[in-house]
Tab-separated table of C-alpha atoms in Angstrom:
chain	number	residue	atom	x	y	z
I	466	MET	CA	117.417	176.893	139.067
I	467	ALA	CA	113.823	177.989	138.465
I	468	HIS	CA	111.173	175.370	139.253
I	469	ALA	CA	113.670	173.167	141.142
I	470	ASP	CA	111.268	172.626	144.049
I	471	THR	CA	108.412	171.824	141.677
I	472	LEU	CA	110.552	169.328	139.800
I	473	ALA	CA	111.874	167.657	142.933
I	474	SER	CA	108.299	167.224	144.169
I	475	LEU	CA	107.539	164.971	141.195
I	476	LEU	CA	109.462	162.211	142.985
I	477	ASP	CA	107.353	162.503	146.174
I	478	ASP	CA	104.202	160.417	146.603
I	479	GLY	CA	102.503	163.109	148.679
I	480	THR	CA	103.104	165.978	146.273
I	481	THR	CA	100.288	168.474	145.783
I	482	ARG	CA	101.107	169.295	142.179
I	483	ALA	CA	100.684	167.656	138.821
I	484	VAL	CA	103.077	169.153	136.282
I	485	LEU	CA	102.937	169.533	132.518
I	486	PRO	CA	106.289	170.747	131.093
I	487	VAL	CA	105.723	173.043	128.120
I	488	PRO	CA	107.936	174.755	125.518
I	489	GLY	CA	108.861	178.387	125.976
I	490	ASP	CA	106.935	179.460	122.884
I	491	THR	CA	103.666	180.910	124.210
I	492	ALA	CA	101.495	179.734	121.325
I	493	ALA	CA	102.948	176.212	121.388
I	494	ALA	CA	102.488	176.041	125.156
I	495	ALA	CA	98.857	177.137	124.834
I	496	ARG	CA	98.153	174.477	122.203
I	497	LEU	CA	99.734	171.799	124.365
I	498	CYS	CA	97.778	172.857	127.457
I	499	ALA	CA	94.538	172.772	125.479
I	500	ALA	CA	95.270	169.363	123.955
I	501	LEU	CA	96.182	167.790	127.298
I	502	GLY	CA	93.432	169.283	129.447
I	503	ALA	CA	95.464	171.587	131.650
I	504	GLY	CA	93.433	172.844	134.593
I	505	GLU	CA	91.052	169.888	134.602
I	506	PRO	CA	90.839	167.158	137.297
I	507	ILE	CA	93.391	164.357	137.152
I	508	GLY	CA	94.040	161.072	138.958
I	509	ASP	CA	95.268	161.246	142.542
I	510	ASP	CA	98.537	159.417	141.885
I	511	VAL	CA	99.612	161.270	138.712
I	512	THR	CA	102.453	163.742	139.277
I	513	LEU	CA	103.616	164.277	135.691
I	514	VAL	CA	102.014	164.501	132.271
I	515	ILE	CA	104.671	164.547	129.567
I	516	SER	CA	103.884	165.165	125.919
I	517	THR	CA	104.966	162.714	123.272
I	518	SER	CA	106.889	164.020	120.278
I	519	GLY	CA	103.733	164.054	118.205
I	520	SER	CA	104.963	161.885	115.311
I	521	THR	CA	101.388	160.895	114.447
I	522	GLY	CA	99.634	164.248	114.809
I	523	THR	CA	98.152	165.520	118.066
I	524	PRO	CA	100.601	165.006	120.966
I	525	LYS	CA	99.540	162.501	123.584
I	526	GLY	CA	100.136	163.086	127.284
I	527	ALA	CA	101.784	160.155	129.076
I	528	GLN	CA	100.741	160.089	132.748
I	529	HIS	CA	103.429	159.169	135.288
I	530	THR	CA	103.454	158.624	139.035
I	531	ALA	CA	106.158	159.496	141.545
I	532	ALA	CA	106.786	155.780	142.102
I	533	GLY	CA	107.335	155.216	138.387
I	534	LEU	CA	109.726	158.154	138.078
I	535	ARG	CA	111.701	156.952	141.108
I	536	ALA	CA	111.896	153.450	139.646
I	537	SER	CA	113.273	154.861	136.404
I	538	ALA	CA	115.886	156.970	138.219
I	539	ARG	CA	117.006	154.072	140.434
I	540	ALA	CA	117.299	151.712	137.475
I	541	THR	CA	119.439	154.237	135.601
I	542	GLU	CA	121.705	154.773	138.613
I	543	THR	CA	122.125	151.022	139.073
I	544	PHE	CA	123.136	150.522	135.443
I	545	LEU	CA	125.555	153.465	135.399
I	546	GLY	CA	127.257	152.653	138.699
I	547	GLY	CA	125.606	154.982	141.187
I	548	PRO	CA	123.925	158.370	141.601
I	549	GLY	CA	125.653	161.504	140.401
I	550	ASN	CA	125.150	164.959	138.981
I	551	TRP	CA	123.848	165.602	135.491
I	552	LEU	CA	124.398	168.195	132.774
I	553	LEU	CA	121.276	169.182	130.834
I	554	THR	CA	121.786	169.680	127.091
I	555	LEU	CA	118.225	168.858	125.969
I	556	PRO	CA	114.900	170.723	126.147
I	557	PRO	CA	113.309	169.868	129.527
I	558	HIS	CA	109.779	169.780	128.134
I	559	HIS	CA	110.772	166.483	126.499
I	560	ILE	CA	111.159	163.381	128.658
I	561	ALA	CA	114.911	162.931	128.087
I	562	GLY	CA	115.710	166.447	129.243
I	563	LEU	CA	113.285	166.327	132.151
I	564	GLN	CA	114.772	163.059	133.402
I	565	VAL	CA	118.249	164.599	133.435
I	566	LEU	CA	116.942	167.196	135.889
I	567	LEU	CA	114.992	164.694	137.990
I	568	ARG	CA	117.944	162.305	138.357
I	569	ALA	CA	120.228	165.105	139.518
I	570	LEU	CA	117.701	166.614	141.926
I	571	GLY	CA	116.730	163.189	143.258
I	572	ALA	CA	120.385	162.500	144.050
I	573	GLY	CA	120.681	165.808	145.905
I	574	PHE	CA	122.610	167.778	143.274
I	575	ARG	CA	122.037	171.004	141.408
I	576	PRO	CA	122.226	170.043	137.716
I	577	GLY	CA	124.287	171.950	135.203
I	578	ILE	CA	122.429	173.496	132.282
I	579	VAL	CA	123.420	174.274	128.703
I	580	ASP	CA	120.980	176.761	127.190
I	581	VAL	CA	120.032	175.232	123.834
I	582	ARG	CA	117.275	177.650	122.856
I	583	ALA	CA	119.513	179.046	120.104
I	584	GLY	CA	121.102	175.690	119.331
I	585	PHE	CA	123.717	173.441	120.925
I	586	GLY	CA	126.863	175.522	121.466
I	587	LEU	CA	130.127	173.666	121.961
I	588	ASP	CA	131.705	176.482	123.990
I	589	ASP	CA	128.674	176.462	126.291
I	590	PHE	CA	128.972	172.688	126.648
I	591	VAL	CA	132.659	172.897	127.571
I	592	ARG	CA	132.070	175.636	130.161
I	593	ALA	CA	129.139	173.818	131.741
I	594	ALA	CA	131.034	170.523	131.862
I	595	ASP	CA	133.989	172.213	133.570
I	596	GLY	CA	131.701	173.669	136.235
I	597	LEU	CA	129.724	170.515	137.018
I	598	ASP	CA	130.343	169.023	140.467
I	599	GLY	CA	129.487	165.627	141.936
I	600	PRO	CA	131.233	162.313	142.637
I	601	ARG	CA	129.954	160.948	139.337
I	602	ARG	CA	129.063	163.058	136.312
I	603	TYR	CA	126.596	162.225	133.586
I	604	THR	CA	124.976	163.865	130.592
I	605	SER	CA	122.584	162.953	127.808
I	606	LEU	CA	122.949	163.848	124.128
I	607	VAL	CA	121.180	163.153	120.869
I	608	PRO	CA	123.249	161.838	117.927
I	609	THR	CA	123.397	165.217	116.165
I	610	GLN	CA	124.938	166.752	119.289
I	611	LEU	CA	127.394	163.880	119.635
I	612	ILE	CA	128.530	164.471	116.047
I	613	LYS	CA	129.466	168.050	116.950
I	614	VAL	CA	131.210	166.967	120.153
I	615	VAL	CA	133.484	164.375	118.536
I	616	ASP	CA	134.400	166.822	115.763
I	617	SER	CA	135.664	169.356	118.339
I	618	PRO	CA	138.892	168.615	120.271
I	619	ALA	CA	137.843	170.877	123.161
I	620	ALA	CA	134.347	169.402	123.429
I	621	THR	CA	135.730	165.872	123.148
I	622	ALA	CA	138.124	166.542	126.018
I	623	ALA	CA	135.242	167.862	128.123
I	624	ALA	CA	133.079	164.869	127.222
I	625	ARG	CA	135.801	162.465	128.383
I	626	THR	CA	135.309	163.737	131.937
I	627	PHE	CA	131.808	162.241	132.145
I	628	ASP	CA	131.365	158.808	133.689
I	629	ALA	CA	128.644	158.091	131.131
I	630	ILE	CA	126.997	159.870	128.214
I	631	LEU	CA	123.527	158.630	127.349
I	632	VAL	CA	122.796	158.879	123.624
I	633	GLY	CA	119.212	158.546	122.451
I	634	GLY	CA	116.266	160.262	120.837
I	635	ALA	CA	117.120	158.559	117.548
I	636	ALA	CA	119.223	155.633	116.383
I	637	THR	CA	122.950	156.267	116.791
I	638	PRO	CA	124.861	155.315	113.617
I	639	GLU	CA	127.483	152.619	114.144
I	640	LEU	CA	130.159	154.814	112.578
I	641	LEU	CA	129.410	157.551	115.109
I	642	GLN	CA	129.461	155.051	117.972
I	643	ARG	CA	132.904	153.814	116.940
I	644	LYS	CA	134.209	157.350	116.539
I	645	ALA	CA	132.994	158.321	120.019
I	646	ILE	CA	134.387	155.194	121.665
I	647	ASP	CA	137.733	155.617	119.892
I	648	ALA	CA	137.802	159.184	121.252
I	649	GLY	CA	137.499	157.819	124.789
I	650	LEU	CA	133.857	158.723	125.422
I	651	ALA	CA	131.788	156.467	127.703
I	652	ILE	CA	128.659	156.457	125.566
I	653	VAL	CA	125.568	154.386	126.359
I	654	CYS	CA	122.989	153.998	123.585
I	655	THR	CA	119.493	154.190	125.026
I	656	TYR	CA	116.019	153.180	123.905
I	657	GLY	CA	112.802	154.439	125.401
I	658	MET	CA	110.068	157.019	125.022
I	659	SER	CA	107.729	159.338	126.877
I	660	GLU	CA	105.506	156.372	127.716
I	661	THR	CA	108.358	154.598	129.547
I	662	ALA	CA	109.665	157.684	131.393
I	663	GLY	CA	112.545	157.855	128.936
I	664	GLY	CA	115.247	155.295	128.268
I	665	CYS	CA	114.574	151.864	129.740
I	666	VAL	CA	116.919	149.743	127.598
I	667	TYR	CA	120.625	150.654	127.664
I	668	ASP	CA	123.030	149.200	125.110
I	669	GLY	CA	120.366	146.618	124.292
I	670	VAL	CA	119.997	145.517	127.932
I	671	PRO	CA	116.713	146.135	129.809
I	672	LEU	CA	117.166	148.122	133.013
I	673	ASP	CA	116.250	146.537	136.341
I	674	GLY	CA	112.534	145.823	136.466
I	675	VAL	CA	112.036	146.258	132.711
I	676	GLU	CA	110.482	143.510	130.615
I	677	VAL	CA	111.010	143.371	126.845
I	678	ARG	CA	108.890	141.207	124.573
I	679	ILE	CA	108.716	140.930	120.804
I	680	ASP	CA	105.144	140.604	119.561
I	681	THR	CA	105.330	138.764	116.236
I	682	PRO	CA	102.407	137.525	114.119
I	683	ALA	CA	101.415	134.005	115.168
I	684	GLY	CA	104.491	133.843	117.361
I	685	GLY	CA	106.785	133.603	114.338
I	686	PRO	CA	110.353	134.887	114.070
I	687	GLY	CA	111.069	138.597	114.350
I	688	PRO	CA	111.185	141.393	113.786
I	689	GLY	CA	107.997	142.234	115.622
I	690	ARG	CA	106.403	144.970	117.704
I	691	ILE	CA	108.384	145.795	120.833
I	692	VAL	CA	106.344	145.507	124.053
I	693	LEU	CA	107.831	147.113	127.170
I	694	GLY	CA	106.747	146.481	130.731
I	695	GLY	CA	107.745	147.640	134.191
I	696	PRO	CA	107.027	150.116	136.974
I	697	MET	CA	108.161	153.097	134.882
I	698	VAL	CA	105.509	152.529	132.210
I	699	ALA	CA	102.960	155.357	132.107
I	700	HIS	CA	99.429	155.011	133.451
I	701	GLY	CA	97.897	155.591	130.033
I	702	TYR	CA	97.419	158.833	128.132
I	703	ARG	CA	95.890	161.954	129.599
I	704	ASN	CA	93.806	162.724	126.501
I	705	LEU	CA	93.252	159.144	125.249
I	706	PRO	CA	92.338	157.079	128.335
I	707	ASP	CA	91.441	153.875	126.464
I	708	HIS	CA	94.355	153.795	124.041
I	709	PRO	CA	95.016	150.149	123.010
I	710	ALA	CA	98.802	150.502	123.321
I	711	PHE	CA	98.399	150.172	127.091
I	712	ALA	CA	96.225	147.048	126.910
I	713	SER	CA	97.491	143.785	128.368
I	714	SER	CA	100.137	142.000	126.353
I	715	PRO	CA	99.003	139.007	124.254
I	716	THR	CA	100.406	136.562	126.800
I	717	GLY	CA	98.398	138.116	129.618
I	718	PRO	CA	99.276	140.303	132.607
I	719	ARG	CA	100.775	137.529	134.729
I	720	ASP	CA	102.217	139.835	137.341
I	721	GLY	CA	99.908	142.813	136.931
I	722	ALA	CA	102.755	144.932	135.524
I	723	ARG	CA	101.844	147.698	133.124
I	724	ARG	CA	102.889	147.170	129.536
I	725	PHE	CA	103.159	149.417	126.527
I	726	ARG	CA	102.993	148.135	122.948
I	727	THR	CA	105.212	150.413	120.904
I	728	ASP	CA	105.130	151.163	117.187
I	729	ASP	CA	108.771	150.088	116.981
I	730	LEU	CA	109.956	146.878	115.370
I	731	GLY	CA	112.778	144.916	116.953
I	732	VAL	CA	114.523	141.609	117.438
I	733	VAL	CA	116.388	140.072	120.357
I	734	GLU	CA	119.797	138.768	119.323
I	735	ALA	CA	122.220	137.193	121.804
I	736	GLY	CA	120.092	138.563	124.618
I	737	LEU	CA	120.228	142.151	123.340
I	738	LEU	CA	117.360	144.189	121.916
I	739	ARG	CA	117.969	145.628	118.466
I	740	VAL	CA	115.480	148.179	117.146
I	741	VAL	CA	115.144	147.906	113.368
I	742	GLY	CA	112.512	150.542	112.574
I	743	ARG	CA	108.947	151.733	113.052
I	744	ALA	CA	105.922	149.878	111.769
I	745	ASP	CA	104.095	153.130	110.997
I	746	GLN	CA	106.928	154.482	108.828
I	747	ALA	CA	107.467	151.464	106.578
I	748	ILE	CA	107.594	152.271	102.862
I	749	SER	CA	105.669	150.043	100.442
I	750	THR	CA	107.478	150.232	97.121
I	751	GLY	CA	106.889	147.912	94.187
I	752	GLY	CA	105.240	145.325	96.435
I	753	LEU	CA	108.164	145.274	98.872
I	754	THR	CA	108.484	146.791	102.349
I	755	VAL	CA	111.417	149.067	103.145
I	756	LEU	CA	112.153	150.325	106.663
I	757	PRO	CA	113.503	153.905	106.498
I	758	GLU	CA	115.729	153.444	109.546
I	759	VAL	CA	117.608	150.559	107.920
I	760	VAL	CA	118.315	152.645	104.827
I	761	GLU	CA	119.353	155.611	106.984
I	762	GLN	CA	121.942	153.534	108.818
I	763	VAL	CA	123.532	152.544	105.511
I	764	ILE	CA	123.576	156.121	104.210
I	765	LEU	CA	125.092	157.384	107.462
I	766	SER	CA	128.056	155.057	106.923
I	767	ASP	CA	129.067	157.479	104.145
I	768	LEU	CA	131.536	159.880	105.772
I	769	SER	CA	130.217	162.791	103.698
I	770	VAL	CA	126.769	162.532	105.352
I	771	ALA	CA	126.141	163.890	108.862
I	772	GLU	CA	122.356	163.481	109.110
I	773	CYS	CA	119.754	161.661	107.074
I	774	ALA	CA	116.016	161.088	106.824
I	775	VAL	CA	114.438	158.539	104.496
I	776	LEU	CA	110.760	158.579	103.574
I	777	GLY	CA	108.297	157.392	100.974
I	778	LEU	CA	106.597	159.661	98.444
I	779	PRO	CA	103.581	158.696	96.309
I	780	ASP	CA	104.538	157.109	93.006
I	781	PRO	CA	102.077	156.112	90.243
I	782	ARG	CA	104.047	153.007	89.309
I	783	LEU	CA	105.592	151.795	92.583
I	784	GLY	CA	102.957	152.968	95.047
I	785	GLU	CA	105.703	154.759	96.972
I	786	ARG	CA	109.249	155.605	95.985
I	787	VAL	CA	112.137	155.806	98.440
I	788	VAL	CA	113.551	159.308	98.912
I	789	ALA	CA	116.502	160.421	101.061
I	790	VAL	CA	117.207	163.876	102.472
I	791	VAL	CA	120.760	164.318	103.751
I	792	VAL	CA	122.807	166.930	105.566
I	793	PRO	CA	126.486	167.033	104.520
I	794	SER	CA	129.163	166.544	107.152
I	795	GLY	CA	131.051	169.526	105.728
I	796	VAL	CA	129.864	173.003	104.813
I	797	ASP	CA	129.867	172.245	101.082
I	798	ALA	CA	126.751	170.467	99.793
I	799	ALA	CA	128.764	169.412	96.748
I	800	GLY	CA	130.719	167.124	99.061
I	801	VAL	CA	127.869	164.594	98.948
I	802	ASP	CA	127.838	162.402	95.846
I	803	THR	CA	124.128	161.612	95.601
I	804	ASP	CA	124.674	158.926	92.971
I	805	ALA	CA	127.177	157.248	95.278
I	806	VAL	CA	124.597	157.291	98.076
I	807	THR	CA	122.136	155.433	95.855
I	808	ARG	CA	124.771	152.902	94.791
I	809	LEU	CA	125.814	152.331	98.410
I	810	VAL	CA	122.289	151.409	99.496
I	811	ALA	CA	121.743	149.198	96.458
I	812	ALA	CA	124.959	147.307	97.196
I	813	ARG	CA	124.380	146.927	100.948
I	814	LEU	CA	120.646	146.218	100.881
I	815	ASP	CA	118.756	145.955	97.598
I	816	ARG	CA	118.104	148.129	94.579
I	817	PHE	CA	114.455	148.449	95.641
I	818	ALA	CA	115.616	149.991	98.941
I	819	ALA	CA	117.902	152.470	97.185
I	820	PRO	CA	116.550	156.043	97.119
I	821	ARG	CA	115.213	157.172	93.755
I	822	GLU	CA	115.993	160.761	94.744
I	823	VAL	CA	118.558	162.215	97.154
I	824	PHE	CA	118.258	165.829	98.320
I	825	VAL	CA	121.036	167.716	100.106
I	826	VAL	CA	119.871	170.290	102.667
I	827	ALA	CA	121.471	172.528	105.268
I	828	ALA	CA	119.450	171.063	108.159
I	829	LEU	CA	116.567	168.703	108.797
I	830	PRO	CA	113.322	169.877	110.390
I	831	MET	CA	112.938	168.208	113.782
I	832	ARG	CA	109.900	167.177	115.835
I	833	GLY	CA	111.837	166.590	119.040
I	834	PRO	CA	115.425	166.108	120.222
I	835	GLY	CA	117.206	164.065	117.556
I	836	LYS	CA	113.980	163.128	115.734
I	837	PRO	CA	113.707	164.134	112.054
I	838	ASP	CA	110.237	165.346	111.094
I	839	ARG	CA	109.441	163.066	108.155
I	840	ALA	CA	105.915	164.434	107.879
I	841	ALA	CA	107.254	167.969	107.411
I	842	LEU	CA	109.758	166.738	104.832
I	843	ARG	CA	107.019	164.823	103.019
I	844	ASP	CA	104.904	167.973	102.854
I	845	LEU	CA	107.855	170.040	101.639
I	846	LEU	CA	108.794	167.585	98.908
I	847	SER	CA	105.219	166.959	97.810
I	848	ASP	CA	104.637	170.696	97.336
I	849	LYS	CA	107.803	171.313	95.315
I	850	THR	CA	108.301	171.192	91.567
I	851	SER	CA	111.247	169.229	90.187
I	852	ASP	CA	113.325	172.407	89.833
I	853	GLU	CA	112.483	173.518	93.368
I	854	LYS	CA	113.448	170.130	94.777
I	855	ARG	CA	116.930	170.441	93.302
I	856	THR	CA	117.525	173.528	95.426
I	857	LEU	CA	115.519	172.415	98.446
I	858	LYS	CA	116.481	174.082	101.700
I	859	THR	CA	114.981	173.436	105.120
I	860	GLU	CA	115.077	175.703	108.108
I	861	LYS	CA	116.329	174.227	111.352
I	862	ARG	CA	114.013	174.948	114.260
I	863	PRO	CA	116.122	175.700	117.366
I	864	ALA	CA	115.456	173.640	120.445
I	865	ASP	CA	113.677	175.436	123.254
I	866	LEU	CA	114.416	175.148	126.943
I	867	GLY	CA	110.823	176.106	127.619
I	868	GLY	CA	109.255	176.379	131.030
I	869	MET	CA	107.011	174.669	133.504
I	870	GLN	CA	103.308	175.067	134.026
I	871	ALA	CA	102.281	173.818	137.448
I	872	GLY	CA	98.986	173.766	139.288
I	873	ARG	CA	97.508	172.492	142.520
I	874	LYS	CA	96.295	168.917	142.551
I	875	SER	CA	93.849	169.598	145.370
I	876	PRO	CA	91.145	170.503	145.979
I	877	GLY	CA	89.529	168.852	142.964
I	878	ARG	CA	92.804	167.432	141.618
I	879	ASP	CA	93.256	170.295	139.166
I	880	PHE	CA	96.002	169.790	136.643
I	881	THR	CA	98.071	172.320	134.743
């Protein structure tokens, strides 16, 4: 596997390289290198700079140390029952895909790889799963990939051979979770981000060494901002060194642990973390606040819907109106009853949360593995006339395995 030695060195304290994983697209890689200061000096202990998904504009570069990456890998192994080999099905220039490679290499295995540059192929997944060695076998999927797996008897049979399947990148609908479990798949729903070296909460339970706090106004009841702490938290951003998200938590840094204040809203129920949405994506409609993720979970309980993104569009009367964009579970867009979708949300939640418009598309634009690009959808819908919206189509951007850009850390601690 190309770059295996470079990747393995990320787990060593004495490594001479700082690595920035980049997509395979030359122009995108150049933009990322420019934004994150490739080739410029960097801190002595930083071995990895990983780009965020860029949900708020310019990507930020989370800086990680070898010690933090090792802590993340050990915590994952402890939760799952021991080290093993991993099958990569995600782009490695994102943290989830990169961690699959690092966990396998750190455990002394050569990871299996599914080339997803042209999309996630079920035949490729089955072949790669059959050829994966190791005493324990793991993989990581996003919900859209899991949907395809459980709808294929051959892929489902291959997936049953894994000791655990991490599912993250986006919220996993309850209906999909039940379907996967009923099919005999050992799924683990994960929560984390680039700033925490990937998943750090599994099935609502913090991994070893991870602290979860809910930051609510005036200490009131949740939901509130999720604050994560532990050795795997990044040492700030490469291009935004004083970003307030890495400031001390409101209760103070008792133990000196690094903490990251996310933009996610959550509650702790029966000792388990439940993520309910993002503060920066809340829709203000008619004086009420609607969290898109909550509406999406209701819509995804409709068997005719495979994928969904909910967003707010400007409205002269309401301020914002709730809009849903859905991908049908079958090939026929007519299989989705858009009026039924609206009624379902109104019945489960509230009529104010029900989408005023529902658009059926072939695929959602994505900004990272499993992450719908709401900004792109907002731009598309805002630029369309009413007639154009009725026939709206979006083009799915294939995931990219990408490459690695590496540079010497010394002399001068150059970073690429």
